[in-house]
Each structure stands twice: as structure tokens, then as C-alpha cells.
XYZ file of C-alpha atoms in Angstrom:
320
model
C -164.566 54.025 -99.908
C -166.902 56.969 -101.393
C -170.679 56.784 -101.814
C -170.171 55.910 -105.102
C -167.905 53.430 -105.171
C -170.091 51.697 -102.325
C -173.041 51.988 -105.076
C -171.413 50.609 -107.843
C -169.911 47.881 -105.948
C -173.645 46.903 -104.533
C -174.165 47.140 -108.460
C -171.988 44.332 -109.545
C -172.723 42.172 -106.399
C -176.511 42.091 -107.910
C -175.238 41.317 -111.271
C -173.316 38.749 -110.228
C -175.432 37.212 -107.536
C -178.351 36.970 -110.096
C -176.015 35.958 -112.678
C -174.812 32.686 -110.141
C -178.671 31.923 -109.837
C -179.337 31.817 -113.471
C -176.513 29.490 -113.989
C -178.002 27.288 -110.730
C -181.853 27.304 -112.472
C -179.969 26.045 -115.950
C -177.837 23.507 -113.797
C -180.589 21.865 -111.118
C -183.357 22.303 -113.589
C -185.521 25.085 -110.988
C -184.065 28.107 -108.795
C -182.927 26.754 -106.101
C -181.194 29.576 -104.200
C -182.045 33.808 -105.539
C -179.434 35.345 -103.158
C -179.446 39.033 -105.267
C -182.374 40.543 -103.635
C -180.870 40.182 -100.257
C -178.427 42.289 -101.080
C -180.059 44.834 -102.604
C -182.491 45.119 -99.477
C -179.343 45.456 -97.366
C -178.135 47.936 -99.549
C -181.226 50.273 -99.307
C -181.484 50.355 -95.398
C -180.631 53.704 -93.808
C -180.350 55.219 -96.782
C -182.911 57.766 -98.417
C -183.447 60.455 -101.254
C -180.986 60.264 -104.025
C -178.492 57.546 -102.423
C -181.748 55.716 -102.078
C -182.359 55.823 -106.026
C -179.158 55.403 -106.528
C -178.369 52.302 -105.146
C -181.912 51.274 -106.664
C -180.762 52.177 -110.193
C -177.521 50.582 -110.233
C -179.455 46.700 -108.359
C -181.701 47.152 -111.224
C -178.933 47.562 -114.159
C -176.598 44.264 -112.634
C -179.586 42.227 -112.093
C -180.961 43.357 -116.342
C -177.424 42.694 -116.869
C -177.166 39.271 -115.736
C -180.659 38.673 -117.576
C -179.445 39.799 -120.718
C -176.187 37.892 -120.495
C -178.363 34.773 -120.215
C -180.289 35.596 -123.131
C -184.144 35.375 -120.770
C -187.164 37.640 -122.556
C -187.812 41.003 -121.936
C -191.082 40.064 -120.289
C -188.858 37.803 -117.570
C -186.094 40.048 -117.613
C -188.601 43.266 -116.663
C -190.360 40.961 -114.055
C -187.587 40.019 -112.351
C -186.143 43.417 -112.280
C -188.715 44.895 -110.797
C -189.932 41.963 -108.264
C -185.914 42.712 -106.247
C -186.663 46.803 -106.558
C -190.513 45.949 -105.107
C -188.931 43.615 -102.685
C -186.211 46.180 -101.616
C -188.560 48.783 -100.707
C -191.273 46.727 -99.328
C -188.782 45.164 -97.225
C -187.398 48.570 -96.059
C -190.862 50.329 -95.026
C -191.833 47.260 -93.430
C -188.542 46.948 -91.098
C -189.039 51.207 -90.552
C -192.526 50.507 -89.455
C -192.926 47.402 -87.645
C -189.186 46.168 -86.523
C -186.924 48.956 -86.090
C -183.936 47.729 -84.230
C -185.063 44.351 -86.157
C -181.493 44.987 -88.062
C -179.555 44.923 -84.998
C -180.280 41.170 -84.130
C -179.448 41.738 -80.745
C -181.828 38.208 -80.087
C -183.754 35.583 -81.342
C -186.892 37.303 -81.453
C -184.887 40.516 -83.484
C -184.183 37.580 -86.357
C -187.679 36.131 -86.069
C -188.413 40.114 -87.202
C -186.056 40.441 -89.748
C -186.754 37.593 -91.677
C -190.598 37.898 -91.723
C -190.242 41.262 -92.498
C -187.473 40.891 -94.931
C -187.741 37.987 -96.002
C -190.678 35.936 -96.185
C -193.507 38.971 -96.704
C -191.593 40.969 -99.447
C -190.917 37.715 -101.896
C -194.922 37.874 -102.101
C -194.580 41.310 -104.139
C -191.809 39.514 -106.777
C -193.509 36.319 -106.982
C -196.116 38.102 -107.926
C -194.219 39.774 -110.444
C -192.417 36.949 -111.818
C -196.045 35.420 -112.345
C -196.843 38.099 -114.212
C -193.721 37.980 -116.562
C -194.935 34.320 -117.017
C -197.983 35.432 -118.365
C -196.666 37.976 -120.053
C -194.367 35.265 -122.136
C -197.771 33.593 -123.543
C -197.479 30.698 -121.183
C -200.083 31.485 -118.585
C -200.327 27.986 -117.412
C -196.932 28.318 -115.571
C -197.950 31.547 -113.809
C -198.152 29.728 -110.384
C -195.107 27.736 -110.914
C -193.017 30.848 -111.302
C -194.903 32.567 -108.171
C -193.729 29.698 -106.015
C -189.939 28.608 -107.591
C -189.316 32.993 -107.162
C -191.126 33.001 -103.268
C -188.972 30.138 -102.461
C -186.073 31.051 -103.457
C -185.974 34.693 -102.503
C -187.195 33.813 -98.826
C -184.387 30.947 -98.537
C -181.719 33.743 -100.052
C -182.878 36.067 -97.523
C -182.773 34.091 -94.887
C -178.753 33.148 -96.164
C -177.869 35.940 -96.858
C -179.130 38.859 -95.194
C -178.064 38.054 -91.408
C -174.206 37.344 -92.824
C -174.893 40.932 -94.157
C -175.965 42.262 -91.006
C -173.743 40.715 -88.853
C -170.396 41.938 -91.226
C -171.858 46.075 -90.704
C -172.599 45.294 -86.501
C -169.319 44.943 -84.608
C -170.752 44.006 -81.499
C -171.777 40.812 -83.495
C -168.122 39.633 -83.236
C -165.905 38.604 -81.303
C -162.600 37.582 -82.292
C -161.284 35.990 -78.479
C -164.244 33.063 -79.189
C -161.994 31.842 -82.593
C -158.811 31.765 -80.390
C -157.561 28.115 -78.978
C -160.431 26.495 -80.655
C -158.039 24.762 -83.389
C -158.190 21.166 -82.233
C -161.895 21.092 -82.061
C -162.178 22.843 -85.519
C -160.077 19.838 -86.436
C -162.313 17.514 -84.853
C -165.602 18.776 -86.301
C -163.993 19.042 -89.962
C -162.536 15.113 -89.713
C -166.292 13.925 -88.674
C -167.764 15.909 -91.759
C -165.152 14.497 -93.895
C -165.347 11.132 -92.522
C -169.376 10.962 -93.086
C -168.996 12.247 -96.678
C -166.371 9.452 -97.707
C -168.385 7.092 -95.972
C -171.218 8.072 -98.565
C -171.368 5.561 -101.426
C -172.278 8.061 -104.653
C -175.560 6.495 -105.797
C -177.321 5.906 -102.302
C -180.505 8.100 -102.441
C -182.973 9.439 -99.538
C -183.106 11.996 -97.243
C -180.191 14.789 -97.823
C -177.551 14.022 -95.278
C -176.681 16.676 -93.465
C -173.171 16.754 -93.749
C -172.804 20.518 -92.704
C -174.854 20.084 -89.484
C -172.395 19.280 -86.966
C -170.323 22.218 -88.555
C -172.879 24.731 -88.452
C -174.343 23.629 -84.651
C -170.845 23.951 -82.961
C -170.072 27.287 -84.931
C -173.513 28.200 -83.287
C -172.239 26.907 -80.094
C -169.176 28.233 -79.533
C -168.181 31.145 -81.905
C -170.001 35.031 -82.319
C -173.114 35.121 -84.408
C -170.631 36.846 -87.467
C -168.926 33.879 -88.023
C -171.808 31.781 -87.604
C -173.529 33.495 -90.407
C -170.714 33.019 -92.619
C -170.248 28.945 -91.698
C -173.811 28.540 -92.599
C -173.448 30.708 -95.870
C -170.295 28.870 -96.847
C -172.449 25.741 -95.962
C -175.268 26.613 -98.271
C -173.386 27.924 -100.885
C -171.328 24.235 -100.986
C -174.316 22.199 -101.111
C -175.992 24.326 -103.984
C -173.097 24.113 -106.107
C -172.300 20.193 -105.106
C -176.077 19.550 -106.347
C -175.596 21.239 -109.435
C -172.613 19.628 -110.390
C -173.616 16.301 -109.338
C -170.446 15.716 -106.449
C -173.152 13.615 -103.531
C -176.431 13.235 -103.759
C -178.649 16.383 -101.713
C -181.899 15.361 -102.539
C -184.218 12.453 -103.449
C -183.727 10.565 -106.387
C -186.119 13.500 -108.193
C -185.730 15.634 -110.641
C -187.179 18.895 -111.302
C -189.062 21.306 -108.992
C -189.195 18.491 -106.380
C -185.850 18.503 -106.530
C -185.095 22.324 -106.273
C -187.627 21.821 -103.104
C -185.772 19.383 -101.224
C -182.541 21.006 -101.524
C -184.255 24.302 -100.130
C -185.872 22.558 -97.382
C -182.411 21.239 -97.013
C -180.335 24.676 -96.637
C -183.131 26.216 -94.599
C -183.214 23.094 -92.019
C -178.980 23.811 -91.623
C -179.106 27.436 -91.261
C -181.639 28.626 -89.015
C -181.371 26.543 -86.206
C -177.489 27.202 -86.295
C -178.550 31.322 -86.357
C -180.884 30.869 -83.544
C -178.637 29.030 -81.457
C -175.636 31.623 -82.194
C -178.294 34.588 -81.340
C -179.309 32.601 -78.324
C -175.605 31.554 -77.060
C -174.834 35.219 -77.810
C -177.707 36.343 -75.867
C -176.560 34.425 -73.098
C -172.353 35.347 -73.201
C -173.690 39.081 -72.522
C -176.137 38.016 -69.854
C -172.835 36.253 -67.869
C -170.727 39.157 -68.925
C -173.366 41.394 -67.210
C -173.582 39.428 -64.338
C -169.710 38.735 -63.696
C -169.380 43.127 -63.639
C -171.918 42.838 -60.941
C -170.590 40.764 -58.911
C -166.675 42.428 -59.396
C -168.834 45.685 -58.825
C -170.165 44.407 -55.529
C -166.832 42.715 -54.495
C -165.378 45.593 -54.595
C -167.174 47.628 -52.260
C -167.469 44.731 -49.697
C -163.627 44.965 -49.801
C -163.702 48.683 -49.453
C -165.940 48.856 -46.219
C -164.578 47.298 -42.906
C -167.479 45.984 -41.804
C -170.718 45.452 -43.562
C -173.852 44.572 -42.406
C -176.229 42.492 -44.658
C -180.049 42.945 -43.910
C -182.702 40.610 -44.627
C -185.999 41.259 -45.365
C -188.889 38.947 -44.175
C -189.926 38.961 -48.316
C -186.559 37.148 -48.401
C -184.726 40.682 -50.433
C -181.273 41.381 -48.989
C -179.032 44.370 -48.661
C -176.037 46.258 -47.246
């Protein structure tokens, strides 16, 4: 695909990201999930001078796009514009700077990276902004409302999103031999989901039940970080549209911004555990895989000499 159809795709994945959270903050009654930002800071890494501005123009137009669609204010419609630009390139200096290889996520401690400095720090700069807009409006009193429902849902669409990105540009985040043979306990983990949700009577209320857990932990388990990511995506992108339409009850029997709350606390207690665990269980498939070529290495010549001799030092190293 050219440059610019890469740029004008990125363009309508912004519009119709932001246009998905709109509908979600009319449905749930708060913004529970802001997954267009992500994006556009995925967009803008490795790239510089005019592809840079380009791809910064055309995340700006979807997500005024979207804005205007849903008939918000200029002064909401300019703040949020320019909180996901501000977030973009404060998210790109800061990975340049202080993490890197950060994108790479070649372990846990590369994710820890990535989502502070992708995630968590640049959703300041738009909250920020999308306080401002709030003032702006002529309703000043909501001004740290709107700096906490944008923070909160940026940093929980980061954290979604951007690792799926990552992990569908980095092959050596997949690997397809892990998803062969492994029917009958996709079967297995897919019944027990199924047979906890019917077992759910509609109007109970508490804690959310984590029906996606046991999904997400044995994707973690057993399958490459890339389809990890995308299990807990799916995952998250289920439960937000199953609380907005009302199918089993996510949160507690609230309403409101405690509501959009519990339902983020919700996605973010699924997902990252499940993308540690896949980084970690990665971390330690290439650590065997290392250490099995090793050993075949040093098989090998043991089988090529006739006799070896194997020396022992008294600081208990040994040696041929």
C-alpha cells in the first residue's frame, strides 16, 4: 500500500474510533473506553517531516469529523482535537528519549515503558485540554470532571490498544505453531465462559464478573503475545459494548461516572495481567529455545571428538 493510502487509512481509523466512543459516552452515560488516540500515536512513530504532518493532519480531520457528526461544540470539538495531536507527539518524544526499543516489547519491563510513556503520561496533556474545552463551554464547574473521564479513558485505550498495534507491525511477536493442536482446549475454555455467563441470572448486581478472565489468562499462557493482544482487545471491546447495551450486568448497580469507573477498572484488571503473562511466557519460550541450541550445539561436538576430557575447576566451573 503507498504512503498515502497508509495515511488516509490511519485517517478514517481515528474517525471512526472516536466516532465508536462518542456513541459509548451517549450509551453508558461517561467515556468509558477513548481508543482513537492510540492509534494515532502508533501512527506517528518512526515517522518524521512531512509524513509526520501528514499523518497528524489527516488524525485531526477523522477525529473533527466524528465530532461534528455528533453535533459536540466547537470549544469540545477543538479540545479534543488537539488533546490526541498533543498526546501523539508527547507520546512520541517521550518513547525517542526515555524508552527506545520500548516499542519492541521484547519483555515485561519494555511494556511497563510503553505504557507509562505512552500511555499514562501523555493523557495528562489532553485532559488538560479537554478541561479547558469545558471551560471554554461556560461550564467551568465540570472542568475536573472532564480532566479525569478524558485521562481515564485515553490511558485504558492505550493500554488496549496500542500493544495489539505493536504486536500486528513485530513479527517476532508471533508465532503461528503455538495456535496449532490447541482446538480442544480452545473448546474447553470457551464452554466454561459460556457456562458462567448462562449461569448469570440478569438482575444480580456486584462486583463485574470476569467472564473473559479464564480466556484471556490461557491465551497469555499458551499462545504468542500477538494473539494475546487481540483476545484481550476482543475481550474489552465485548464488555464495553455488552454494558452499553444492557446484555449482563459489568458494573455495580450505579449509574453515571461511577459506573464508567468500574467498567474501566474492569477492562484494565483483564488485560494487563493477561499482557504481562504473554510477555513473560514469551520471555521464557526464547530463553528454552536458547538453551535447547546450546545444548544441540554442545552435543554435537561431544559426538564429533573421540574422546573428551571434562575438567573441573575447584570454583566448581567445568570444561572440555
Amino acid at each position: 500500500m503507498p504512503e498515502w493510502g497508509r495515511i488516509l487509512l490511519g485517517g478514517l481509523g481515528c474517525f471512526v474510533l472516536a466516532w465508536g466512543g462518542l456513541v459509548l459516552d451517549a450509551k453508558v452515560g461517561g467515556l468509558p473506553l477513548w481508543l482513537a488516540d492510540a492509534l494515532l500515536i502508533f501512527l506517528v512513530l518512526g515517522r518524521s517531516g512531512t509524513s509526520l504532518a501528514a499523518v497528524l493532519a489527516a488524525g485531526a480531520i477523522g477525529i473533527l469529523a466524528s465530532h461534528w457528526v455528533h453535533g459536540h461544540t466547537i470549544a469540545a470539538t477543538a479540545a479534543h482535537t488537539a488533546a490526541a495531536v498533543a498526546e501523539a507527539l508527547i507520546a512520541r518524544w517521550a518513547l525517542a528519549r526515555f524508552a527506545p526499543d520500548a516499542a519492541q516489547l521484547e519483555n515485561a519491563g519494555s511494556l511497563v515503558r510503553l505504557l507509562l510513556w505512552a500511555g499514562a503520561l501523555p493523557a495528562v496533556a489532553g485532559a488538560a485540554l479537554a478541561g479547558l474545552g469545558a471551560v471554554a463551554d461556560g461550564y467551568p464547574e465540570r472542568a475536573v470532571p472532564a480532566f479525569a473521564n478524558w485521562w481515564c479513558a485515553v490511558a485504558v485505550g492505550s493500554c488496549v490498544l496500542l500493544p495489539t498495534l505493536l504486536a500486528l507491525d513485530n513479527r517476532k511477536l508471533a508465532d503461528p505453531k503455538l495456535l496449532q493442536g490447541r482446538r480442544r482446549e480452545a473448546m474447553a475454555v470457551l464452554l466454561a465462559v459460556a457456562l458462567t455467563g448462562l449461569a448469570l441470572h440478569p438482575d444480580v448486581d456486584g462486583l463485574p464478573l470476569f467472564l473473559g478472565l479464564p480466556l484471556v489468562t490461557w491465551s497469555g499462557l499458551r499462545f504468542d503475545f500477538r494473539t494475546t493482544s487481540l483476545v484481550c482487545l476482543m475481550v474489552v471491546l465485548v464488555s464495553v459494548v455488552a454494558a452499553a447495551l444492557g446484555l449482563w450486568p459489568l458494573y455495580w448497580n450505579v449509574s453515571g461516572e461511577g459506573a464508567v469507573r468500574a467498567l474501566q477498572v474492569y477492562q484494565l484488571a483483564l488485560v494487563l495481567p493477561a499482557l504481562f503473562t504473554g510477555l513473560l511466557t514469551q520471555e521464557q519460550r526464547t530463553t528454552n529455545a536458547a538453551r535447547l541450541t546450546a545444548l544441540q550445539a554442545l552435543r554435537a561436538v561431544m559426538d564429533a571428538v573421540p574422546a573428551a576430557i571434562v575438567t573441573l575447576t575447584p570454583g566448581g566451573k567445568d570444561g572440555l
